[in-house]
C-alpha positions as a printed NumPy array, in Angstrom:
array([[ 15.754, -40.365,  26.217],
       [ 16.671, -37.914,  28.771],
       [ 20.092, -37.53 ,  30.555],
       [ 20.845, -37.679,  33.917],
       [ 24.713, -35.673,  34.802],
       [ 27.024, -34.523,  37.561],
       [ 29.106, -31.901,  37.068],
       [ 31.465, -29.191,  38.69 ],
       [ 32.9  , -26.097,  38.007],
       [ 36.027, -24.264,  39.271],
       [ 37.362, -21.336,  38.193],
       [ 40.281, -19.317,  39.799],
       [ 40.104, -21.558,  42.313],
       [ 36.651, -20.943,  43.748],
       [ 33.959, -23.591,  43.149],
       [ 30.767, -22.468,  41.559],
       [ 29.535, -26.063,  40.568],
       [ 30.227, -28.686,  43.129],
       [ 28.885, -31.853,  41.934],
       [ 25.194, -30.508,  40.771],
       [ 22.934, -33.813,  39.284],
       [ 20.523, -32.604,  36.306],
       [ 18.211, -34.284,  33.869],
       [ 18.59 , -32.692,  30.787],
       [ 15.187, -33.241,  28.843],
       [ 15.11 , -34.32 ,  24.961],
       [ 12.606, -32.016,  24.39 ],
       [ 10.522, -29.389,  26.414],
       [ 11.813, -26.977,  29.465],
       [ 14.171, -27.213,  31.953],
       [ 14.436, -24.098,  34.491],
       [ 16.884, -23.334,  36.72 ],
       [ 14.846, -20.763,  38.803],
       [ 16.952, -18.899,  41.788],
       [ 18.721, -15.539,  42.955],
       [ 21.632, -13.75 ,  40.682],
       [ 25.013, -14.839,  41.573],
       [ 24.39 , -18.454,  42.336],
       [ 25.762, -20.082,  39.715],
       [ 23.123, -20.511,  36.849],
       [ 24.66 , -18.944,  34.498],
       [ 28.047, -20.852,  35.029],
       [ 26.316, -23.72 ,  34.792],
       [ 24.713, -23.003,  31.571],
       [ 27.673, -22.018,  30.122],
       [ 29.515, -24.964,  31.09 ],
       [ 26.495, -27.222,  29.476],
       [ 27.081, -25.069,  26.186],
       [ 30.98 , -25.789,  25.956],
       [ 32.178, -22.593,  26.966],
       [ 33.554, -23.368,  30.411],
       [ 36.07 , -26.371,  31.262],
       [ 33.781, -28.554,  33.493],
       [ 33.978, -32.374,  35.019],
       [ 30.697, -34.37 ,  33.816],
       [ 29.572, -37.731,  34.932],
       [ 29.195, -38.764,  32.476],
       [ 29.86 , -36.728,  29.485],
       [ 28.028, -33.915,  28.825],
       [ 25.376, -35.179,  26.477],
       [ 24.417, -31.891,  24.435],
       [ 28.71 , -31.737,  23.462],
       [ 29.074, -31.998,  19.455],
       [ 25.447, -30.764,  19.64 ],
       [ 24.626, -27.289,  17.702],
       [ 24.056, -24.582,  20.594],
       [ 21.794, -21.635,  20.462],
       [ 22.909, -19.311,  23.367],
       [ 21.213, -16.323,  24.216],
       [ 23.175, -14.378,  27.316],
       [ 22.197, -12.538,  29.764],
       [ 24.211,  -9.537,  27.658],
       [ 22.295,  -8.773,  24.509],
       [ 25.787,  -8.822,  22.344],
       [ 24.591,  -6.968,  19.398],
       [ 26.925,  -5.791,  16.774],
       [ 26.774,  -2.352,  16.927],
       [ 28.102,  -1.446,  13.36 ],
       [ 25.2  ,  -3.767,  12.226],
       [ 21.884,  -2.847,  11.591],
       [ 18.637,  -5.014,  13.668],
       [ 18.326,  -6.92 ,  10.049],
       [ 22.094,  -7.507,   9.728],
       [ 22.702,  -8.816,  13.381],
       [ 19.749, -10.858,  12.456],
       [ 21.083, -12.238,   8.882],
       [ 24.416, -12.594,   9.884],
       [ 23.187, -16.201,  11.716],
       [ 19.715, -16.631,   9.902],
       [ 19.416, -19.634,   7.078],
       [ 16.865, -18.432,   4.44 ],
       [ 14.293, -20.237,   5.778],
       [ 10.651, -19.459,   6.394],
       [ 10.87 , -19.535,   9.674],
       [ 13.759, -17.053,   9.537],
       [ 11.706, -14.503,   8.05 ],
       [  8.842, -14.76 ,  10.22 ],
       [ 10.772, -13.927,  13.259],
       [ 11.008, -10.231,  12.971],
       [  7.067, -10.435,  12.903],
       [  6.354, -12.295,  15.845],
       [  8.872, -10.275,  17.936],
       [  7.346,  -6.877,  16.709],
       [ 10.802,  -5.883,  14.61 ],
       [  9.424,  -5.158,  11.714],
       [  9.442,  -1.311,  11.998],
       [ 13.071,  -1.61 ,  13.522],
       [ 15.001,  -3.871,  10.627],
       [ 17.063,  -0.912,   9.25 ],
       [ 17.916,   0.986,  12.758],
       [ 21.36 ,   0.042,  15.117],
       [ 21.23 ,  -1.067,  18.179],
       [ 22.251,   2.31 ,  19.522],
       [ 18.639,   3.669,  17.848],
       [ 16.006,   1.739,  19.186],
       [ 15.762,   0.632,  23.432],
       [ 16.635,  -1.312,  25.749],
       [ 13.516,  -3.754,  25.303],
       [ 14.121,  -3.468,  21.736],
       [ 17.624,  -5.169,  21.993],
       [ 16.501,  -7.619,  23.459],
       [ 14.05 ,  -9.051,  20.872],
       [ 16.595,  -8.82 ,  18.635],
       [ 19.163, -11.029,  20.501],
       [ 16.574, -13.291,  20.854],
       [ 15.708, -12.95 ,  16.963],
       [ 19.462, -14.068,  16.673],
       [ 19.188, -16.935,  19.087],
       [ 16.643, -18.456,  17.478],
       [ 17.575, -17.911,  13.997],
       [ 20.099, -19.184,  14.464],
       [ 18.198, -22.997,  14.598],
       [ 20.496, -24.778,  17.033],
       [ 19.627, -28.455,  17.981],
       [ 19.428, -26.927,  22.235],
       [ 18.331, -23.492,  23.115],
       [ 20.127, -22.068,  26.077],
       [ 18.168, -18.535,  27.58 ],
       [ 19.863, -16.797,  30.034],
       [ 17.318, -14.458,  31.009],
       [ 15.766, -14.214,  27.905],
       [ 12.931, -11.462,  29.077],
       [ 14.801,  -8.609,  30.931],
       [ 13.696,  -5.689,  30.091],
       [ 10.544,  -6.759,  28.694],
       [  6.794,  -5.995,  30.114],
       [  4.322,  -8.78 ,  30.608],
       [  2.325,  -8.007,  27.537],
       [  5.045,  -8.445,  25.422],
       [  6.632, -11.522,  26.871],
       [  3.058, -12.886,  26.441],
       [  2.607, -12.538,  22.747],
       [  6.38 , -13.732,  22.426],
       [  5.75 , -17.051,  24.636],
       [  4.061, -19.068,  21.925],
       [  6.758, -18.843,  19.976],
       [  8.798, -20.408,  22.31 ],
       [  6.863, -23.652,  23.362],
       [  7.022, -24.098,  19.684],
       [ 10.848, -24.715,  20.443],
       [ 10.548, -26.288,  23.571],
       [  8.   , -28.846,  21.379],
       [ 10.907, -29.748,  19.203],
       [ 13.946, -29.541,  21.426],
       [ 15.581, -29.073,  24.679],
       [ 15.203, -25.913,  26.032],
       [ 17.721, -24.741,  29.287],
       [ 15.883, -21.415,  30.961],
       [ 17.032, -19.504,  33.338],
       [ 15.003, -16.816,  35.439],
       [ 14.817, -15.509,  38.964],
       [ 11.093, -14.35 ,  37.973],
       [  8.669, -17.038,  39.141],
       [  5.906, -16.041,  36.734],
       [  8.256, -16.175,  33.718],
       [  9.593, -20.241,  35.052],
       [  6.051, -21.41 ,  35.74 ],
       [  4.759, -20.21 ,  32.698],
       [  7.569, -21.953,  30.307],
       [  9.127, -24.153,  32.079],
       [  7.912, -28.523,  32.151],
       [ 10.296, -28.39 ,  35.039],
       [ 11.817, -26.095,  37.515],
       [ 14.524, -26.674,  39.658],
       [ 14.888, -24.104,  42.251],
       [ 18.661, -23.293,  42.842],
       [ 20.749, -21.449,  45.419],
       [ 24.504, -20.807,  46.158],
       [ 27.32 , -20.51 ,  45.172],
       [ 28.318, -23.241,  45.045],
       [ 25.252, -24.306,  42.815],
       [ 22.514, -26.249,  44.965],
       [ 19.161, -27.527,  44.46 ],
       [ 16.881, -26.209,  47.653],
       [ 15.104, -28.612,  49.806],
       [ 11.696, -29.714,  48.698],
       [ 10.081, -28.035,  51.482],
       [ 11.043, -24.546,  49.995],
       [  9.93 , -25.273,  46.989],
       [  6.501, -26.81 ,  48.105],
       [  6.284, -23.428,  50.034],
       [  7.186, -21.286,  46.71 ],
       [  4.238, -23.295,  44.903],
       [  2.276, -22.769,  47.538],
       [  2.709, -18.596,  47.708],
       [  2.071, -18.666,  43.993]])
């Protein structure tokens, strides 16, 4: 069953997240689509337990294992693509086949200081998902990445999204509509859901 919260966020004084009402799905895609510097990320953070927030009522995904992958790719650098992989990855199957379907084969024994920007960024999301968490938080999971690529890796994903809730966040249009069951488009701070008018207009421009 899906969860409807409030919740708010203050830090240092300064409200990011004022009271901001959410359905969080049991399975499938939840966007929050909308400029940098808004909030999103705040908010995500806050739904994976790593900010002090006020729900209402409690946040439903707490206790809950949390896949994060952050807007920073937060490789190890002393660890090769296959160890930063490993060091989170459960021998399973699906484990294995990751490095595949991202394209890392050819990478597995180079740092993170050896192979680019793009690169990285496959592997973080290698981690995330390796790391088989019961809710997938991606905080700008494709930076970096072309549209070819995020094509081939977007299967891969509503194969997640099938099984469990997935939180995205994006200021690319193309990459929300594509993933996303539902997209909430956001501005602030503090964090606010834009009239439906803008967003009928945003559908409407394509």
């Amino acid at each position: 069953m899906n969860k409807s919260i409030c919740l708010s966020v203050t830090l240092s004084g300064k409200t990011i997240v004022d009271h901001f009402s959410l359905t969080l799905p049991e399975t499938g895609c939840l966007c929050l689509f909308g400029p940098s510097g808004c909030g999103k990320t705040t908010l995500m953070r806050a739904l994976g337990g790593l900010l002090p927030a006020k729900f209402e009522p409690v946040n439903p995904w707490q206790g809950k294992k949390t896949a994060i992958l952050f807007q920073e790719d937060r490789l190890f650098p002393w660890m090769t693509v296959k160890e930063n992989i490993q060091c989170v990855q459960k021998k399973t199957a699906k484990g294995l086949s990751l490095p595949d379907e991202l394209g890392l084969d050819d990478l597995m024994d180079r740092y993170p200081h050896e192979i680019s920007g793009g690169q990285c960024r496959r592997v973080a999301l290698a981690r995330a998902l390796c790391y088989e968490g019961d809710v997938l938080l991606l905080d700008e999971p494709f930076r970096g990445l072309d549209r070819p690529r995020v094509e081939k890796i977007l299967p891969l994903l509503q194969r997640e999204k099938a099984k469990k809730p997935l939180l995205l966040i994006t200021h690319d249009k193309w990459e929300a509509q594509a993933l996303a069951d539902q997209i909430l488009w956001v501005e602030g701070p503090p964090l606010r859901q834009k009239s439906m008018e803008c967003f009928a207009k945003m559908q409407k421009n394509g």
